Coordinates of C-alpha atoms in Angstrom, one line a residue:
X28 CA -9.9 28.7 20.7
X29 CA -9.2 32.5 21.2
X30 CA -12.9 33.1 21.6
X31 CA -13.4 30.2 24.0
X32 CA -10.5 31.2 26.2
X33 CA -11.8 34.7 26.5
X34 CA -15.3 33.6 27.3
X35 CA -13.8 31.3 29.9
X36 CA -12.1 34.3 31.5
X37 CA -15.2 36.3 31.5
X38 CA -17.3 33.5 33.1
X39 CA -14.7 33.1 35.9
X40 CA -14.5 36.9 36.6
X41 CA -16.3 37.7 40.0
X42 CA -15.3 41.4 39.9
X43 CA -17.4 42.3 36.9
X44 CA -20.9 41.5 35.7
X45 CA -21.0 40.3 32.1
X46 CA -24.2 40.7 30.0
X47 CA -24.2 39.4 26.3
X48 CA -23.1 42.8 24.9
X49 CA -20.2 42.8 27.4
X50 CA -19.1 39.3 26.2
X51 CA -19.2 40.4 22.6
X52 CA -17.1 43.4 23.4
X53 CA -14.6 41.5 25.3
X54 CA -14.2 38.8 22.7
X55 CA -13.9 41.3 19.9
X56 CA -11.2 43.3 21.7
X57 CA -9.2 40.2 22.0
X58 CA -9.8 39.2 18.4
X59 CA -8.8 42.7 17.2
X60 CA -5.5 42.4 19.0
X61 CA -5.1 38.8 17.7
X62 CA -5.8 39.1 14.0
X63 CA -7.9 42.2 13.4
X64 CA -11.3 40.4 13.1
X65 CA -14.6 40.5 15.0
X66 CA -17.6 38.3 15.4
X67 CA -21.4 38.9 16.0
X68 CA -23.6 38.2 19.0
X69 CA -24.9 35.2 17.1
X70 CA -21.5 33.7 16.9
X71 CA -21.0 34.2 20.6
X72 CA -24.3 32.6 21.5
X73 CA -23.3 29.6 19.3
X74 CA -19.9 29.4 21.1
X75 CA -21.6 29.3 24.5
X76 CA -24.0 26.6 23.3
X77 CA -20.9 24.6 22.1
X78 CA -19.1 25.1 25.4
X79 CA -22.2 23.8 27.3
X80 CA -22.4 20.6 25.3
X81 CA -20.5 17.4 26.2
X82 CA -18.7 17.8 22.8
X83 CA -17.3 21.1 24.3
X84 CA -16.6 21.3 28.0
X85 CA -20.0 20.8 29.6
X86 CA -19.7 24.2 31.3
X87 CA -22.4 25.2 33.8
X88 CA -23.6 28.8 33.9
X89 CA -25.7 30.4 36.7
X90 CA -29.2 31.3 35.8
X91 CA -29.1 34.9 36.9
X92 CA -31.0 37.9 35.6
X93 CA -30.3 41.6 35.8
X94 CA -33.7 43.1 35.0
X95 CA -34.4 41.8 31.5
X96 CA -30.8 41.0 30.8
X97 CA -29.0 37.7 31.7
X98 CA -25.8 37.6 33.6
X99 CA -23.1 35.2 32.4
X100 CA -21.0 33.5 35.1
X101 CA -19.9 30.0 36.0
X102 CA -21.7 28.2 38.8
X103 CA -18.2 27.3 40.1
X104 CA -16.0 30.3 39.4
X105 CA -12.9 28.1 40.2
X106 CA -13.8 26.0 37.1
X107 CA -11.8 26.7 33.8
X108 CA -11.8 24.8 30.6
X109 CA -8.1 25.0 30.6
X110 CA -7.9 22.4 33.4
X111 CA -10.1 19.8 31.5
X112 CA -7.7 17.2 30.5
X113 CA -8.0 15.3 27.2
X114 CA -9.5 11.9 27.5
X115 CA -7.4 8.9 26.4
X116 CA -9.7 8.7 23.3
X117 CA -9.3 12.3 22.5
X118 CA -5.5 12.1 22.9
X119 CA -5.4 9.2 20.5
X120 CA -7.5 11.0 17.9
X121 CA -5.2 14.0 18.3
X122 CA -2.2 11.8 17.8
X123 CA -3.8 10.3 14.6
X124 CA -4.4 13.8 13.3
X125 CA -0.8 14.8 14.0
X126 CA 0.3 11.7 12.1
X127 CA -1.8 12.6 9.1
X128 CA -0.6 16.2 9.2
X129 CA 3.0 15.1 9.3
X130 CA 2.8 14.1 5.7
X131 CA 2.9 17.8 4.8
X132 CA 6.1 18.5 6.7
X133 CA 8.9 19.7 4.3
X134 CA 6.6 21.1 1.7
X135 CA 7.6 24.5 0.4
X136 CA 5.9 27.5 2.1
X137 CA 4.3 25.4 4.8
X138 CA 6.7 26.2 7.7
X139 CA 3.7 27.1 9.8
X140 CA 2.7 23.5 9.6
X141 CA 6.0 22.3 10.9
X142 CA 5.7 24.7 13.8
X143 CA 2.2 23.7 14.5
X144 CA 3.1 20.0 14.6
X145 CA 6.0 20.7 17.0
X146 CA 3.8 22.5 19.4
X147 CA 1.1 19.8 19.3
X148 CA 3.7 17.1 20.0
X149 CA 5.3 19.0 22.9
X150 CA 2.1 20.3 24.5
X151 CA 0.1 17.0 24.4
X152 CA 3.2 14.8 24.8
X153 CA 2.3 12.9 21.6
X154 CA 5.9 11.7 20.9
X155 CA 7.1 10.9 17.5
X156 CA 5.0 9.7 14.7
X157 CA 6.1 7.1 12.1
X158 CA 6.6 8.4 8.6
X159 CA 4.9 6.8 5.7
X160 CA 1.8 5.4 7.4
X161 CA -0.4 7.9 5.5
X162 CA 0.4 9.0 1.9
X163 CA -1.2 11.9 0.0
X164 CA -1.0 12.6 -3.7
X165 CA 1.1 15.7 -3.8
X166 CA 3.8 17.4 -5.9
X167 CA 6.3 19.6 -4.0
X168 CA 7.4 21.2 -7.3
X169 CA 3.9 22.3 -8.2
X170 CA 4.0 25.9 -9.5
X171 CA 2.2 28.6 -7.5
X172 CA 2.6 27.0 -4.0
X173 CA 4.7 30.0 -2.9
X174 CA 1.4 31.9 -2.6
X175 CA -0.3 29.2 -0.5
X176 CA 0.5 30.6 2.9
X177 CA -0.1 34.2 2.0
X178 CA -3.5 33.3 0.6
X179 CA -4.3 31.0 3.5
X180 CA -3.5 33.8 6.0
X181 CA -5.6 36.3 4.0
X182 CA -8.6 34.0 4.1
X183 CA -8.2 33.5 7.9
X184 CA -7.9 37.3 8.5
X185 CA -10.8 38.0 6.0
X186 CA -8.7 40.4 3.9
X187 CA -9.2 41.2 0.2
X188 CA -6.3 40.3 -2.0
X189 CA -4.9 41.9 -5.2
X190 CA -3.8 39.0 -7.4
X191 CA -1.5 39.3 -10.4
X192 CA -3.0 36.6 -12.7
X193 CA -2.3 35.4 -16.2
X194 CA -4.3 33.3 -18.6
X195 CA -2.3 30.9 -20.8
X196 CA -0.7 33.0 -23.5
X197 CA -1.6 36.3 -22.0
X198 CA 0.3 38.8 -19.8
X199 CA -0.6 39.2 -16.1
X200 CA -3.2 41.6 -15.0
X201 CA -4.4 42.6 -11.5
X202 CA -7.6 41.1 -10.1
X203 CA -9.3 42.2 -6.9
X204 CA -10.5 39.1 -5.2
X205 CA -12.4 38.4 -1.9
X206 CA -10.8 35.0 -0.9
X207 CA -12.8 32.4 0.9
X208 CA -11.2 29.0 0.2
X209 CA -8.2 27.1 -1.1
X210 CA -9.5 24.0 -3.0
X211 CA -7.5 21.1 -4.4
X212 CA -8.6 19.2 -7.4
X213 CA -6.6 16.5 -9.3
X214 CA -3.4 17.6 -7.5
X215 CA -3.8 21.3 -8.5
X216 CA -4.7 24.1 -6.1
X217 CA -7.3 26.8 -6.7
X218 CA -8.2 30.0 -4.9
X219 CA -12.0 30.2 -4.6
X220 CA -13.4 33.7 -4.1
X221 CA -15.7 36.5 -5.3
X222 CA -14.7 39.2 -7.8
X223 CA -17.2 42.0 -7.9
X224 CA -16.5 42.9 -11.5
X225 CA -17.3 39.3 -12.6
X226 CA -20.7 39.3 -10.8
X227 CA -23.5 38.5 -11.2
X228 CA -22.6 36.3 -14.3
X229 CA -19.9 34.6 -12.3
X230 CA -21.0 33.9 -8.7
X231 CA -17.5 32.7 -7.8
X232 CA -14.1 32.7 -9.5
X233 CA -11.6 29.7 -9.4
X234 CA -8.1 30.9 -9.9
X235 CA -5.3 28.1 -10.3
X236 CA -2.4 28.9 -8.1
X237 CA 0.0 28.0 -10.9
X238 CA -1.3 31.0 -13.0
X239 CA -0.7 33.6 -10.1
X240 CA 2.3 35.7 -10.4
X241 CA 1.9 37.9 -7.3
X242 CA -0.3 38.4 -4.3
X243 CA -0.9 41.5 -2.3
X244 CA -3.0 41.4 0.9
X245 CA -4.9 44.6 1.5
X246 CA -6.3 46.1 4.7
X247 CA -9.9 45.9 3.2
X248 CA -12.1 43.3 4.8
X249 CA -14.0 40.8 2.7
X250 CA -17.5 41.9 1.9
X251 CA -19.4 38.6 2.4
X252 CA -19.4 36.1 5.3
X253 CA -18.3 32.7 4.3
X254 CA -21.1 31.0 6.2
X255 CA -23.7 32.9 4.2
X256 CA -22.1 32.0 0.7
X257 CA -22.7 28.3 0.3
X258 CA -19.3 27.8 -1.4
X259 CA -19.2 24.1 -0.5
X260 CA -22.6 23.6 -2.3
X261 CA -21.6 25.7 -5.3
X262 CA -19.6 22.8 -7.0
X263 CA -21.9 20.0 -5.9
X264 CA -23.3 19.6 -9.5
X265 CA -19.9 19.4 -11.3
X266 CA -16.9 17.2 -11.6
X267 CA -13.8 19.3 -11.0
X268 CA -14.0 23.0 -10.9
X269 CA -15.2 24.2 -14.4
X270 CA -18.6 25.6 -14.2
X271 CA -20.2 27.7 -17.0
X272 CA -22.9 30.0 -15.3
X273 CA -25.3 29.1 -18.2
X274 CA -24.9 25.3 -17.7
X275 CA -27.8 23.3 -16.3
X276 CA -27.8 19.9 -14.5
X277 CA -28.5 17.0 -16.9
X278 CA -29.2 13.4 -16.6
X279 CA -26.2 11.5 -17.9
X280 CA -26.5 7.7 -18.5
X281 CA -23.5 5.5 -19.2
X282 CA -23.4 1.8 -20.1
X283 CA -20.0 0.3 -19.3
X284 CA -18.9 -3.3 -19.8
X285 CA -16.9 -5.5 -17.3
X286 CA -14.3 -5.2 -15.9
X287 CA -14.3 -1.4 -16.3
X288 CA -17.8 -1.3 -14.9
X289 CA -16.5 -2.6 -11.5
X290 CA -13.8 0.1 -11.4
X291 CA -16.3 2.8 -12.2
X292 CA -18.7 1.5 -9.5
X293 CA -16.0 1.7 -6.8
X294 CA -14.7 5.1 -8.0
X295 CA -17.8 7.1 -9.0
X296 CA -17.4 10.1 -11.3
X297 CA -19.9 12.1 -9.2
X298 CA -21.6 11.6 -5.8
X299 CA -25.0 11.3 -7.5
X300 CA -23.9 8.3 -9.6
X301 CA -26.2 5.3 -9.2
X302 CA -26.6 1.9 -10.8
X303 CA -29.8 1.6 -12.7
X304 CA -29.3 -1.8 -14.5
X305 CA -27.0 -4.8 -14.4
X306 CA -26.4 -7.4 -17.1
X307 CA -24.6 -10.4 -15.6
X308 CA -21.5 -11.9 -17.2
X309 CA -22.0 -15.2 -18.9
X310 CA -20.1 -17.5 -21.2
X311 CA -21.7 -15.7 -24.1
X312 CA -22.5 -12.3 -22.7
X313 CA -19.7 -9.9 -21.6
X314 CA -22.0 -8.2 -19.1
X315 CA -22.4 -4.5 -18.3
X316 CA -23.6 -2.0 -15.7
X317 CA -25.7 1.1 -16.6
X318 CA -25.1 4.1 -14.5
X319 CA -26.9 7.4 -14.2
X320 CA -26.0 10.7 -12.6
X321 CA -27.3 14.2 -12.4
X322 CA -24.5 16.5 -13.2
X323 CA -23.4 19.6 -15.2
X324 CA -21.5 18.4 -18.4
X325 CA -18.1 20.1 -18.4
X326 CA -14.6 19.4 -19.7
X327 CA -13.5 17.4 -16.8
X328 CA -16.5 15.1 -16.9
X329 CA -16.1 14.6 -20.6
X330 CA -12.4 13.7 -20.2
X331 CA -13.2 11.2 -17.5
X332 CA -16.0 9.5 -19.4
X333 CA -13.7 9.3 -22.5
X334 CA -11.5 7.0 -20.5
X335 CA -14.4 4.4 -20.4
X336 CA -15.6 4.6 -23.9
X337 CA -13.3 1.8 -25.3
X338 CA -15.6 -0.5 -23.4
X339 CA -18.8 1.5 -23.1
X340 CA -21.2 4.1 -24.5
X341 CA -23.0 7.3 -23.6
X342 CA -26.7 6.4 -23.6
X343 CA -27.8 10.0 -23.0
X344 CA -27.8 12.9 -23.5
X345 CA -27.2 12.6 -27.3
X346 CA -25.4 16.0 -27.2
X347 CA -22.7 14.5 -24.9
X348 CA -22.4 11.4 -27.0
X349 CA -21.9 13.4 -30.2
X350 CA -19.3 15.7 -28.5
X351 CA -17.3 12.7 -27.3
X352 CA -17.5 11.0 -30.7
X353 CA -15.9 14.1 -32.2
X354 CA -13.2 14.2 -29.6
X355 CA -12.5 10.5 -30.4
X356 CA -12.4 11.2 -34.1
X357 CA -9.9 14.1 -33.5
X358 CA -7.7 11.7 -31.4
X359 CA -7.7 9.2 -34.1
X360 CA -7.0 11.7 -36.8
X361 CA -4.1 13.4 -34.9
X362 CA -2.5 10.1 -33.8
X363 CA -2.6 8.5 -37.3
X364 CA -0.6 11.2 -38.8
X365 CA 2.4 9.8 -40.8

């Protein structure tokens, strides 16, 4: 919005001619004052294209040229995106978004969320939202949440952080991390980033917030642009966040009997999960469903599959079946102790 508002100001300015390089300079000056960041010409061009679309504000720019360079100015210089009111549908959607976000009010270290919601309600006249209409799985006493806001702001401002991090049973040590994402998995938060001394063996690091003992935000800017990293695709092949760099995607086939098969079908272990065979339930046949998925076998996947093996089997790979048999034997041995 900071970028859009500055571009809007430039397009309305009749006292100055703005070429593309002037727009980039103007926007970056505002961003520098706002949070110390900057953007490229490519980003500004994408911003302009968005502003011209119906999904943006459908702005109209004059088709003027100054030699070989284009001049950027509104057709109607009295126009401003600030005066385009929300449609009724947009207001309803924003109200729904505020209602969802309200579930986070009161969580420790999320005072910024409370301020944001108050501003949204006041500015857009959204009124009060009813509590309890949307519920998230959350734990206000989760350890490490005191670092959430600091890390979030470091990601937004593209600043490298020095994290004091401890492995279980080991003292803290400092790690220099380029932070890019806060990711939640099974009600636990992780910092996703790059750590140069772990590369190239580990493309990314996943640091659980509950093992962080301190965070220092530096003045150094992160080295890589998030849009060039493919972070969201990095974990596509795994269940959870554990990824051994040497691991390969495997075809995993599970045969699960009813009624557990119905639960597994409605709550897949992985997005690649598909049904490849059904055996119907009859008076003499319990019935089953065979699933396949293409996934990296890790501890999280093993643990979830283990929950179905009282009424199912791992068809392949045999290495996974043998590993889970050993885990089951260990469970029996440990729990049969006198």
